[in-house]
XYZ file of C-alpha atoms in Angstrom:
120
model
C 123.958 -65.746 -94.978
C 126.695 -66.442 -97.466
C 126.515 -68.690 -100.483
C 128.052 -72.136 -100.084
C 131.222 -72.550 -102.064
C 133.124 -75.570 -103.285
C 134.662 -76.017 -99.813
C 131.311 -76.752 -98.138
C 131.087 -80.050 -96.320
C 129.787 -82.959 -98.338
C 127.656 -85.543 -96.526
C 129.859 -88.042 -94.725
C 132.841 -85.655 -94.414
C 134.282 -83.605 -91.567
C 136.619 -80.723 -90.809
C 138.635 -79.464 -87.825
C 136.622 -76.324 -86.984
C 139.400 -74.871 -84.828
C 142.177 -75.341 -87.404
C 140.327 -74.529 -90.636
C 142.081 -71.546 -92.290
C 139.776 -68.582 -92.931
C 140.342 -65.803 -95.449
C 139.977 -62.517 -93.534
C 138.718 -59.144 -94.745
C 138.733 -55.835 -92.855
C 135.395 -54.788 -91.429
C 133.700 -51.800 -93.083
C 135.033 -48.583 -91.510
C 131.529 -47.476 -90.465
C 131.280 -50.581 -88.224
C 134.738 -50.303 -86.606
C 134.842 -48.422 -83.300
C 138.329 -49.344 -82.040
C 141.307 -50.990 -83.722
C 141.445 -52.687 -87.104
C 139.477 -55.908 -86.680
C 138.958 -58.298 -89.561
C 136.575 -61.192 -89.993
C 136.644 -64.496 -91.819
C 133.758 -66.812 -92.597
C 133.481 -70.329 -93.981
C 129.991 -71.640 -94.744
C 129.915 -75.372 -94.047
C 126.383 -76.475 -94.949
C 122.818 -75.425 -95.557
C 120.154 -77.475 -93.816
C 116.806 -76.409 -95.240
C 116.928 -72.617 -94.928
C 119.507 -72.676 -92.125
C 123.223 -72.073 -92.715
C 125.941 -73.574 -90.521
C 129.429 -72.160 -90.666
C 132.529 -70.871 -88.940
C 133.097 -67.161 -88.230
C 136.113 -65.442 -86.705
C 136.955 -61.871 -85.645
C 140.365 -60.512 -84.681
C 140.810 -58.136 -81.718
C 139.059 -54.785 -81.871
C 135.621 -53.282 -81.305
C 132.860 -53.165 -83.904
C 129.120 -52.606 -84.114
C 126.745 -55.012 -85.835
C 123.086 -55.599 -86.609
C 122.351 -59.250 -85.986
C 120.504 -61.992 -87.835
C 118.628 -64.837 -86.123
C 121.478 -67.013 -84.921
C 122.699 -69.437 -82.302
C 126.459 -69.805 -81.962
C 128.998 -71.789 -79.973
C 132.368 -70.199 -79.238
C 135.290 -72.473 -80.086
C 138.107 -70.171 -78.942
C 138.915 -66.604 -77.977
C 137.214 -64.029 -75.805
C 134.789 -61.158 -76.378
C 132.322 -58.887 -74.649
C 129.009 -58.392 -76.447
C 127.015 -55.293 -75.541
C 123.348 -55.206 -76.513
C 122.548 -51.672 -77.668
C 119.038 -52.233 -78.999
C 117.143 -53.638 -77.310
C 119.165 -52.706 -74.238
C 120.168 -55.879 -72.388
C 123.022 -56.682 -69.999
C 126.379 -57.241 -71.731
C 127.794 -60.765 -71.764
C 131.332 -62.165 -71.805
C 131.902 -65.133 -74.114
C 134.736 -67.608 -74.479
C 135.265 -71.257 -75.430
C 132.098 -73.218 -74.729
C 129.718 -70.233 -74.578
C 126.419 -70.719 -76.405
C 124.573 -67.533 -77.392
C 121.253 -66.750 -79.087
C 120.936 -63.553 -81.139
C 117.751 -62.180 -82.721
C 117.366 -60.504 -86.090
C 117.669 -56.739 -85.839
C 119.439 -56.638 -82.472
C 122.121 -53.958 -82.488
C 125.302 -55.043 -80.748
C 128.856 -53.923 -80.042
C 131.520 -56.641 -80.031
C 134.797 -56.067 -78.175
C 137.107 -58.937 -79.054
C 140.205 -59.161 -76.846
C 141.420 -62.554 -78.112
C 140.589 -63.678 -81.663
C 137.097 -65.140 -81.430
C 136.093 -68.196 -83.466
C 132.585 -69.575 -83.388
C 130.346 -72.052 -85.139
C 127.132 -70.315 -86.141
C 123.703 -71.652 -87.027
C 121.675 -68.954 -88.800
């Protein structure tokens, strides 16, 4: 989880999760499998020990080791392959709700910039 910055939501405020600009950084080269994807994150709030935020990835393919998380896709499209433990791949797009478990190894193939709200 990232540390909340000065742009975190204050109680009684709101934000347009689809329009919020995110500062992107390239993914580490050891995670990138195809293309030159970048990601941007904006932590919105911490509720107890749980962080809520917005995450986005541009097109490309990258591997990841997951944290405990539930997310809702706001826009875009991706295929998530579950490497370890081996599970069937899923396709996600706007409206998809997904549960990930800490330590799962995944491969994300984003074909249309993917933006999600995460709870981790």
